[in-house]
Amino acid sequence: MNRTPVAANRQRRFDPFFRCRRLLPAQAPGTLPLILAGLLAALAPPASAGGIDRSGQTLGALFEPGHYLEISFKQAMPSARGSDLLGGPTGDTTGDYQLPGISLKLAASEKLSLALVAEQTYGADIRYADSSRLLGGTLVDVRANALLGLARWRFNERFSIHGGWRTQSAQAHVRLQGLAYGPVNGYDVRLHNDTAHGTVAGLAYEIPEAALRIAASFHSAIEHRLETRESAPLAPLNGSSTTTVRTPQAVNLDFQTGIANDTLLFGQLRWAKWSEFRVDPERFAALTGEGLIELRDTRSWTLGLARRFTSRWSGAVSLHYEERGSEFNSPLSPVNGRRGLSLAAIYQLERIRITTGLSYTLLGDAQLETGTPDVQRASMHNNSALGLGVTFGFGF
């Protein structure tokens, strides 16, 4: 049955590869969201920055044409194993987890767009088996969920700005267990849920006839003040206080461009200031002179190709990389850097787009230490992670 002219035009606007079928690669307004929202949400590697950074804070849904609803789900299955210096196996220190997400974008006018994004921004689930005498029983459980409200203003076809307000809740539980911790063996701290706020700001530049878009986004640090309960066999470590924790500021640079008919090159560069993420409970810091968790700044990138094969089927492949850090890692961050490969299949029917993906990531070997100066306690080798993802996009 033939579509009416209006229905056909709507289909072309939502079809991300429509203009790329011409001799010169170009794109409909929806191309960037296909790559940055659909693909990155479905395929983002399941562990980075020690397994704490989970969402990557991608804002692609904001750029979709018209009204748009996106629902995503990712299953991550990381594995980080090793042995301590006494020969005791650590077991699989990283637990599987799920990452649901939802985005709603509304076109208030031709120039103004509004969006809501709900996601888990950060998280960690690390546990050492009792078979390790040096580290057995050590655990980390971190959760941070966020709701982001966004607005985008288009000055013209080339330039736009976007910004918004992020509300984030966070909580954590950390236990240090094993001979490696000496006098603080058995230390346990619970940081109770706190809600705090931060901002997002960015700009985008587009050349529609060249299928080009570059979008830069700055995410501010968010400072939490968490009610804290410390307990341990050592009496001075017992008590209640308030701990200030800052989740890191970050910058994302997302890009894509048409390079041939029905073919797009896409990618993302991300920098996060993890050195400002510290967990220093009052009594622990006073007794030891150091904090529980200290991480390094991270730089990571994604680079990929998307190709349309038929009117309904497309595919994509991408590479992911995060640089290695210093020689030693904390037992609370048992991997060092990552390299990964992702594959995606995209099916589009009328106003519905389904993106499914699979990613495999090599998590870098890590030498684990405790104490000041650093004393090696364990080695983690042959670490990896498998990720499965699916994203449903609905234009309306």
Short mmCIF file of C-alpha atoms in Angstrom, two decimals:
data_model
loop_
_atom_site.label_atom_id
_atom_site.label_comp_id
_atom_site.label_asym_id
_atom_site.label_seq_id
_atom_site.Cartn_x
_atom_site.Cartn_y
_atom_site.Cartn_z
CA MET A 1 0.00 0.00 0.00
CA ASN A 2 1.37 3.43 -0.97
CA ARG A 3 2.14 5.86 1.82
CA THR A 4 0.70 9.33 1.80
CA PRO A 5 3.27 12.10 1.15
CA VAL A 6 3.19 13.12 4.81
CA ALA A 7 3.81 9.58 6.04
CA ALA A 8 6.67 9.14 3.57
CA ASN A 9 8.33 12.35 4.73
CA ARG A 10 8.13 11.26 8.37
CA GLN A 11 9.72 7.94 7.49
CA ARG A 12 12.61 9.68 5.73
CA ARG A 13 13.25 11.98 8.67
CA PHE A 14 13.50 9.04 11.06
CA ASP A 15 15.52 6.90 8.62
CA PRO A 16 19.16 7.61 9.60
CA PHE A 17 20.64 6.45 6.31
CA PHE A 18 18.13 8.08 3.96
CA ARG A 19 20.36 10.77 2.51
CA CYS A 20 23.44 8.55 2.62
CA ARG A 21 22.04 6.71 -0.38
CA ARG A 22 22.90 9.69 -2.56
CA LEU A 23 26.20 10.09 -4.39
CA LEU A 24 27.46 12.49 -1.74
CA PRO A 25 27.04 11.12 1.80
CA ALA A 26 24.61 13.14 3.86
CA GLN A 27 22.25 12.44 6.70
CA ALA A 28 18.81 13.01 8.01
CA PRO A 29 18.62 14.61 11.45
CA GLY A 30 18.27 11.19 13.06
CA THR A 31 21.66 9.78 12.03
CA LEU A 32 23.63 10.91 15.08
CA PRO A 33 21.16 9.39 17.55
CA LEU A 34 21.35 6.07 15.73
CA ILE A 35 25.06 5.94 16.37
CA LEU A 36 25.50 7.72 19.66
CA ALA A 37 22.30 6.69 21.41
CA GLY A 38 21.35 3.34 19.91
CA LEU A 39 24.80 1.91 19.26
CA LEU A 40 26.68 3.28 22.25
CA ALA A 41 23.84 2.40 24.64
CA ALA A 42 23.67 -1.16 23.32
CA LEU A 43 27.39 -1.75 22.85
CA ALA A 44 29.29 0.29 25.41
CA PRO A 45 31.94 -1.94 27.02
CA PRO A 46 30.77 -3.26 30.39
CA ALA A 47 33.65 -2.03 32.50
CA SER A 48 35.89 1.02 32.63
CA ALA A 49 37.63 3.14 35.27
CA GLY A 50 37.95 0.08 37.47
CA GLY A 51 34.40 -0.96 36.66
CA ILE A 52 32.84 2.18 38.20
CA ASP A 53 31.93 4.20 35.09
CA ARG A 54 28.93 2.42 33.58
CA SER A 55 26.81 4.67 31.38
CA GLY A 56 29.37 6.83 29.59
CA GLN A 57 26.82 9.68 29.93
CA THR A 58 25.81 9.60 26.25
CA LEU A 59 23.18 12.19 25.22
CA GLY A 60 22.38 10.97 21.70
CA ALA A 61 18.61 10.69 22.19
CA LEU A 62 18.44 14.49 22.52
CA PHE A 63 19.30 14.81 18.81
CA GLU A 64 16.52 12.57 17.46
CA PRO A 65 13.96 14.27 15.16
CA GLY A 66 10.42 14.85 16.42
CA HIS A 67 9.20 13.13 19.56
CA TYR A 68 11.24 10.08 20.55
CA LEU A 69 11.26 7.39 23.24
CA GLU A 70 14.24 5.11 23.83
CA ILE A 71 14.45 2.10 26.15
CA SER A 72 17.74 0.24 26.57
CA PHE A 73 18.98 -2.76 28.52
CA LYS A 74 22.50 -4.10 28.88
CA GLN A 75 23.75 -7.26 30.59
CA ALA A 76 27.42 -7.14 31.59
CA MET A 77 29.44 -10.21 32.53
CA PRO A 78 32.97 -9.17 33.55
CA SER A 79 35.55 -11.59 34.93
CA ALA A 80 38.70 -10.60 36.82
CA ARG A 81 40.67 -13.43 38.46
CA GLY A 82 44.10 -13.87 39.92
CA SER A 83 45.99 -15.06 42.95
CA ASP A 84 47.60 -13.42 45.95
CA LEU A 85 51.31 -13.71 46.72
CA LEU A 86 50.65 -16.63 49.08
CA GLY A 87 49.14 -18.57 46.17
CA GLY A 88 45.53 -18.19 47.22
CA PRO A 89 43.09 -17.67 44.30
CA THR A 90 41.04 -14.49 44.43
CA GLY A 91 38.05 -16.08 42.69
CA ASP A 92 36.08 -14.03 40.18
CA THR A 93 36.18 -10.64 41.87
CA THR A 94 33.68 -8.87 39.57
CA GLY A 95 29.97 -9.61 39.60
CA ASP A 96 27.53 -9.57 36.68
CA TYR A 97 25.13 -6.63 36.51
CA GLN A 98 22.28 -5.18 34.46
CA LEU A 99 21.96 -1.64 33.15
CA PRO A 100 18.45 -0.48 32.19
CA GLY A 101 17.98 3.02 30.79
CA ILE A 102 15.21 5.18 29.39
CA SER A 103 15.19 8.48 27.47
CA LEU A 104 12.26 10.63 26.38
CA LYS A 105 12.77 13.51 23.94
CA LEU A 106 10.08 16.02 22.95
CA ALA A 107 10.25 18.59 20.15
CA ALA A 108 8.81 21.71 21.72
CA SER A 109 9.35 23.66 18.48
CA GLU A 110 11.54 23.59 15.38
CA LYS A 111 14.39 25.08 17.40
CA LEU A 112 13.79 23.82 20.97
CA SER A 113 14.00 20.20 22.14
CA LEU A 114 13.56 18.83 25.67
CA ALA A 115 14.64 15.45 27.07
CA LEU A 116 14.64 13.32 30.22
CA VAL A 117 17.25 10.56 30.72
CA ALA A 118 17.26 8.00 33.55
CA GLU A 119 20.31 5.75 33.95
CA GLN A 120 22.80 4.17 36.33
CA THR A 121 25.84 6.43 36.02
CA TYR A 122 28.30 4.59 38.28
CA GLY A 123 28.51 1.25 40.02
CA ALA A 124 30.83 -1.45 41.32
CA ASP A 125 30.37 -4.99 42.61
CA ILE A 126 33.71 -6.46 43.71
CA ARG A 127 34.24 -9.42 46.06
CA TYR A 128 37.30 -11.56 46.86
CA ALA A 129 36.91 -15.24 47.66
CA ASP A 130 37.84 -16.57 51.10
CA SER A 131 40.47 -18.77 49.40
CA SER A 132 42.73 -15.70 49.31
CA ARG A 133 44.30 -15.30 52.76
CA LEU A 134 45.60 -11.84 51.90
CA LEU A 135 42.41 -10.33 50.43
CA GLY A 136 39.56 -12.81 51.00
CA GLY A 137 36.33 -11.17 52.14
CA THR A 138 37.17 -7.74 50.70
CA LEU A 139 34.16 -6.22 48.94
CA VAL A 140 32.95 -3.04 47.25
CA ASP A 141 29.31 -2.26 46.47
CA VAL A 142 28.71 1.16 44.84
CA ARG A 143 25.49 2.45 43.25
CA ALA A 144 24.77 5.82 41.65
CA ASN A 145 21.57 6.46 39.67
CA ALA A 146 20.71 9.70 37.92
CA LEU A 147 17.85 11.59 36.29
CA LEU A 148 18.92 14.17 33.73
CA GLY A 149 16.77 16.97 32.32
CA LEU A 150 18.06 18.46 29.07
CA ALA A 151 17.25 21.20 26.58
CA ARG A 152 18.68 21.81 23.11
CA TRP A 153 18.41 25.03 21.11
CA ARG A 154 19.18 25.05 17.37
CA PHE A 155 20.39 28.42 16.06
CA ASN A 156 20.35 27.11 12.48
CA GLU A 157 21.16 23.92 10.57
CA ARG A 158 24.83 24.12 11.61
CA PHE A 159 24.99 25.20 15.25
CA SER A 160 23.16 24.23 18.43
CA ILE A 161 23.74 24.29 22.18
CA HIS A 162 22.45 21.95 24.87
CA GLY A 163 22.47 21.83 28.64
CA GLY A 164 20.66 20.56 31.68
CA TRP A 165 20.48 19.53 35.30
CA ARG A 166 21.44 16.11 36.69
CA THR A 167 19.99 14.78 39.95
CA GLN A 168 21.98 11.82 41.26
CA SER A 169 21.61 9.47 44.23
CA ALA A 170 24.59 7.48 45.51
CA GLN A 171 25.46 4.96 48.21
CA ALA A 172 28.32 2.56 48.95
CA HIS A 173 29.49 -0.30 51.16
CA VAL A 174 33.18 -1.23 51.50
CA ARG A 175 34.83 -3.94 53.58
CA LEU A 176 38.57 -4.60 53.93
CA GLN A 177 39.27 -8.20 54.83
CA GLY A 178 42.44 -10.25 54.79
CA LEU A 179 46.00 -10.32 56.11
CA ALA A 180 47.12 -7.69 53.57
CA TYR A 181 45.31 -4.97 55.54
CA GLY A 182 47.17 -5.48 58.81
CA PRO A 183 45.64 -3.45 61.66
CA VAL A 184 42.60 -2.42 59.58
CA ASN A 185 41.70 -6.03 58.70
CA GLY A 186 37.94 -6.35 59.23
CA TYR A 187 37.20 -2.66 58.65
CA ASP A 188 33.66 -2.08 57.33
CA VAL A 189 32.06 1.19 56.24
CA ARG A 190 28.56 1.97 54.98
CA LEU A 191 27.90 5.27 53.23
CA HIS A 192 24.16 5.82 53.22
CA ASN A 193 22.17 7.16 50.30
CA ASP A 194 22.51 10.84 49.41
CA THR A 195 21.04 12.91 46.58
CA ALA A 196 22.96 15.77 44.97
CA HIS A 197 22.95 17.78 41.75
CA GLY A 198 25.19 18.76 38.86
CA THR A 199 25.03 20.40 35.45
CA VAL A 200 25.58 19.47 31.80
CA ALA A 201 26.51 21.88 29.00
CA GLY A 202 27.58 21.44 25.42
CA LEU A 203 27.40 22.43 21.78
CA ALA A 204 27.12 20.73 18.41
CA TYR A 205 28.21 21.54 14.86
CA GLU A 206 26.62 19.90 11.82
CA ILE A 207 26.98 19.84 8.04
CA PRO A 208 23.92 17.83 6.97
CA GLU A 209 25.00 17.52 3.33
CA ALA A 210 28.30 15.91 4.48
CA ALA A 211 26.65 13.64 7.08
CA LEU A 212 28.81 15.36 9.70
CA ARG A 213 28.03 16.12 13.31
CA ILE A 214 30.41 16.87 16.19
CA ALA A 215 28.95 17.25 19.67
CA ALA A 216 30.89 18.17 22.82
CA SER A 217 29.36 17.80 26.30
CA PHE A 218 30.72 18.78 29.71
CA HIS A 219 29.40 16.99 32.80
CA SER A 220 30.16 18.72 36.08
CA ALA A 221 31.35 16.94 39.20
CA ILE A 222 28.62 16.10 41.71
CA GLU A 223 29.44 16.39 45.41
CA HIS A 224 27.68 14.00 47.79
CA ARG A 225 27.66 14.23 51.57
CA LEU A 226 26.94 10.73 52.78
CA GLU A 227 26.09 9.76 56.35
CA THR A 228 28.76 7.23 57.28
CA ARG A 229 28.99 4.36 59.76
CA GLU A 230 32.46 2.86 60.33
CA SER A 231 33.09 -0.34 62.28
CA ALA A 232 36.13 -2.54 62.89
CA PRO A 233 37.78 -4.69 65.58
CA LEU A 234 40.08 -1.73 66.25
CA ALA A 235 38.16 0.64 68.57
CA PRO A 236 39.31 3.99 67.07
CA LEU A 237 37.72 2.98 63.75
CA ASN A 238 34.20 2.76 65.17
CA GLY A 239 31.79 5.67 64.87
CA SER A 240 29.53 7.82 62.71
CA SER A 241 30.39 10.85 60.59
CA THR A 242 29.74 12.45 57.21
CA THR A 243 31.91 11.69 54.17
CA THR A 244 32.18 13.98 51.14
CA VAL A 245 32.52 12.14 47.82
CA ARG A 246 32.72 13.79 44.39
CA THR A 247 31.76 11.85 41.29
CA PRO A 248 34.03 13.14 38.52
CA GLN A 249 33.62 15.87 35.98
CA ALA A 250 33.88 14.55 32.43
CA VAL A 251 33.98 15.67 28.81
CA ASN A 252 32.53 13.67 25.90
CA LEU A 253 33.33 14.44 22.26
CA ASP A 254 30.96 12.52 19.95
CA PHE A 255 31.28 12.57 16.19
CA GLN A 256 30.12 10.95 12.96
CA THR A 257 30.44 11.54 9.25
CA GLY A 258 29.34 9.89 6.04
CA ILE A 259 32.29 8.41 4.16
CA ALA A 260 30.46 6.57 1.35
CA ASN A 261 26.94 5.76 0.24
CA ASP A 262 25.07 4.15 3.16
CA THR A 263 28.27 4.17 5.28
CA LEU A 264 29.00 6.19 8.43
CA LEU A 265 32.15 6.61 10.49
CA PHE A 266 31.40 7.33 14.17
CA GLY A 267 33.18 7.57 17.49
CA GLN A 268 33.55 9.08 20.92
CA LEU A 269 36.40 10.50 22.98
CA ARG A 270 35.85 10.67 26.74
CA TRP A 271 37.92 12.17 29.54
CA ALA A 272 36.90 11.76 33.19
CA LYS A 273 38.68 13.29 36.17
CA TRP A 274 38.61 10.23 38.41
CA SER A 275 41.44 11.63 40.54
CA GLU A 276 38.83 13.80 42.29
CA PHE A 277 36.79 10.71 43.21
CA ARG A 278 38.01 9.90 46.73
CA VAL A 279 36.38 8.03 49.59
CA ASP A 280 37.98 9.19 52.86
CA PRO A 281 35.87 8.18 55.88
CA GLU A 282 36.82 10.30 58.89
CA ARG A 283 38.19 7.66 61.25
CA PHE A 284 39.89 5.55 58.60
CA ALA A 285 41.67 8.60 57.14
CA ALA A 286 42.73 9.82 60.59
CA LEU A 287 44.23 6.46 61.55
CA THR A 288 45.90 5.50 58.25
CA GLY A 289 46.59 8.88 56.68
CA GLU A 290 45.02 7.79 53.37
CA GLY A 291 41.66 7.13 51.76
CA LEU A 292 39.80 3.96 50.86
CA ILE A 293 39.45 4.53 47.11
CA GLU A 294 41.75 6.55 44.86
CA LEU A 295 41.53 6.34 41.07
CA ARG A 296 43.41 7.90 38.15
CA ASP A 297 42.01 10.18 35.46
CA THR A 298 40.91 8.17 32.42
CA ARG A 299 40.94 8.78 28.68
CA SER A 300 39.01 6.43 26.45
CA TRP A 301 37.86 6.31 22.86
CA THR A 302 35.43 4.45 20.61
CA LEU A 303 35.77 4.28 16.82
CA GLY A 304 33.44 2.42 14.47
CA LEU A 305 31.72 2.00 11.11
CA ALA A 306 28.00 1.62 10.44
CA ARG A 307 26.74 0.27 7.12
CA ARG A 308 23.26 -0.02 5.67
CA PHE A 309 22.67 -3.30 3.79
CA THR A 310 18.94 -3.14 2.97
CA SER A 311 16.08 -0.74 3.57
CA ARG A 312 15.55 -2.32 6.99
CA TRP A 313 18.86 -3.87 8.07
CA SER A 314 22.09 -2.18 9.03
CA GLY A 315 25.18 -3.29 10.91
CA ALA A 316 28.07 -1.72 12.81
CA VAL A 317 31.45 -2.62 14.23
CA SER A 318 33.44 -0.56 16.73
CA LEU A 319 36.67 -0.65 18.70
CA HIS A 320 37.04 0.60 22.29
CA TYR A 321 40.16 1.54 24.21
CA GLU A 322 41.04 2.91 27.64
CA GLU A 323 44.66 3.59 28.48
CA ARG A 324 46.46 1.79 31.31
CA GLY A 325 47.27 3.62 34.49
CA SER A 326 50.07 3.33 37.03
CA GLU A 327 51.95 0.13 37.86
CA PHE A 328 49.85 -0.75 40.92
CA ASN A 329 46.09 -0.79 41.52
CA SER A 330 44.02 -0.93 44.68
CA PRO A 331 42.26 -4.25 45.37
CA LEU A 332 39.09 -2.16 45.07
CA SER A 333 39.92 -1.59 41.37
CA PRO A 334 41.22 -4.94 40.08
CA VAL A 335 41.67 -4.13 36.35
CA ASN A 336 43.97 -1.71 34.52
CA GLY A 337 42.83 -0.38 31.13
CA ARG A 338 40.73 -2.13 28.48
CA ARG A 339 40.51 -2.99 24.78
CA GLY A 340 37.29 -4.15 23.19
CA LEU A 341 35.35 -4.99 20.04
CA SER A 342 31.60 -4.53 19.54
CA LEU A 343 29.20 -5.72 16.84
CA ALA A 344 25.67 -4.44 16.25
CA ALA A 345 22.64 -5.22 14.12
CA ILE A 346 20.03 -2.51 13.53
CA TYR A 347 16.50 -3.25 12.30
CA GLN A 348 14.18 -0.42 11.31
CA LEU A 349 10.48 -0.60 10.54
CA GLU A 350 8.46 2.58 10.06
CA ARG A 351 8.95 4.58 13.28
CA ILE A 352 10.55 1.75 15.26
CA ARG A 353 14.28 1.02 15.45
CA ILE A 354 15.80 -1.94 17.28
CA THR A 355 19.55 -2.09 17.95
CA THR A 356 21.10 -5.27 19.34
CA GLY A 357 24.73 -5.66 20.19
CA LEU A 358 27.50 -7.83 21.52
CA SER A 359 30.80 -6.62 22.96
CA TYR A 360 33.91 -8.45 24.10
CA THR A 361 36.48 -6.57 26.16
CA LEU A 362 39.96 -7.50 27.33
CA LEU A 363 40.42 -5.97 30.78
CA GLY A 364 44.03 -5.08 31.52
CA ASP A 365 46.19 -7.11 33.92
CA ALA A 366 46.62 -5.46 37.31
CA GLN A 367 49.09 -5.70 40.15
CA LEU A 368 47.25 -5.11 43.42
CA GLU A 369 48.82 -3.35 46.38
CA THR A 370 48.04 -2.13 49.88
CA GLY A 371 49.93 0.02 52.36
CA THR A 372 52.18 3.05 52.15
CA PRO A 373 54.61 2.66 50.45
CA ASP A 374 52.92 0.28 48.01
CA VAL A 375 53.38 -3.42 48.71
CA GLN A 376 52.20 -5.88 46.06
CA ARG A 377 49.61 -8.37 47.35
CA ALA A 378 48.12 -10.05 44.26
CA SER A 379 48.20 -10.29 40.47
CA MET A 380 45.17 -10.31 38.17
CA HIS A 381 45.62 -11.82 34.69
CA ASN A 382 43.58 -12.73 31.59
CA ASN A 383 40.62 -10.57 32.59
CA SER A 384 37.73 -10.05 30.19
CA ALA A 385 34.12 -8.93 29.94
CA LEU A 386 31.18 -9.86 27.74
CA GLY A 387 28.35 -7.42 27.15
CA LEU A 388 24.92 -7.92 25.56
CA GLY A 389 22.69 -4.98 24.78
CA VAL A 390 19.43 -4.04 23.14
CA THR A 391 17.92 -0.61 22.50
CA PHE A 392 14.37 0.11 21.33
CA GLY A 393 13.77 3.50 19.70
CA PHE A 394 10.25 4.78 18.96
CA GLY A 395 9.58 7.94 16.93
CA PHE A 396 6.14 9.52 17.36
#
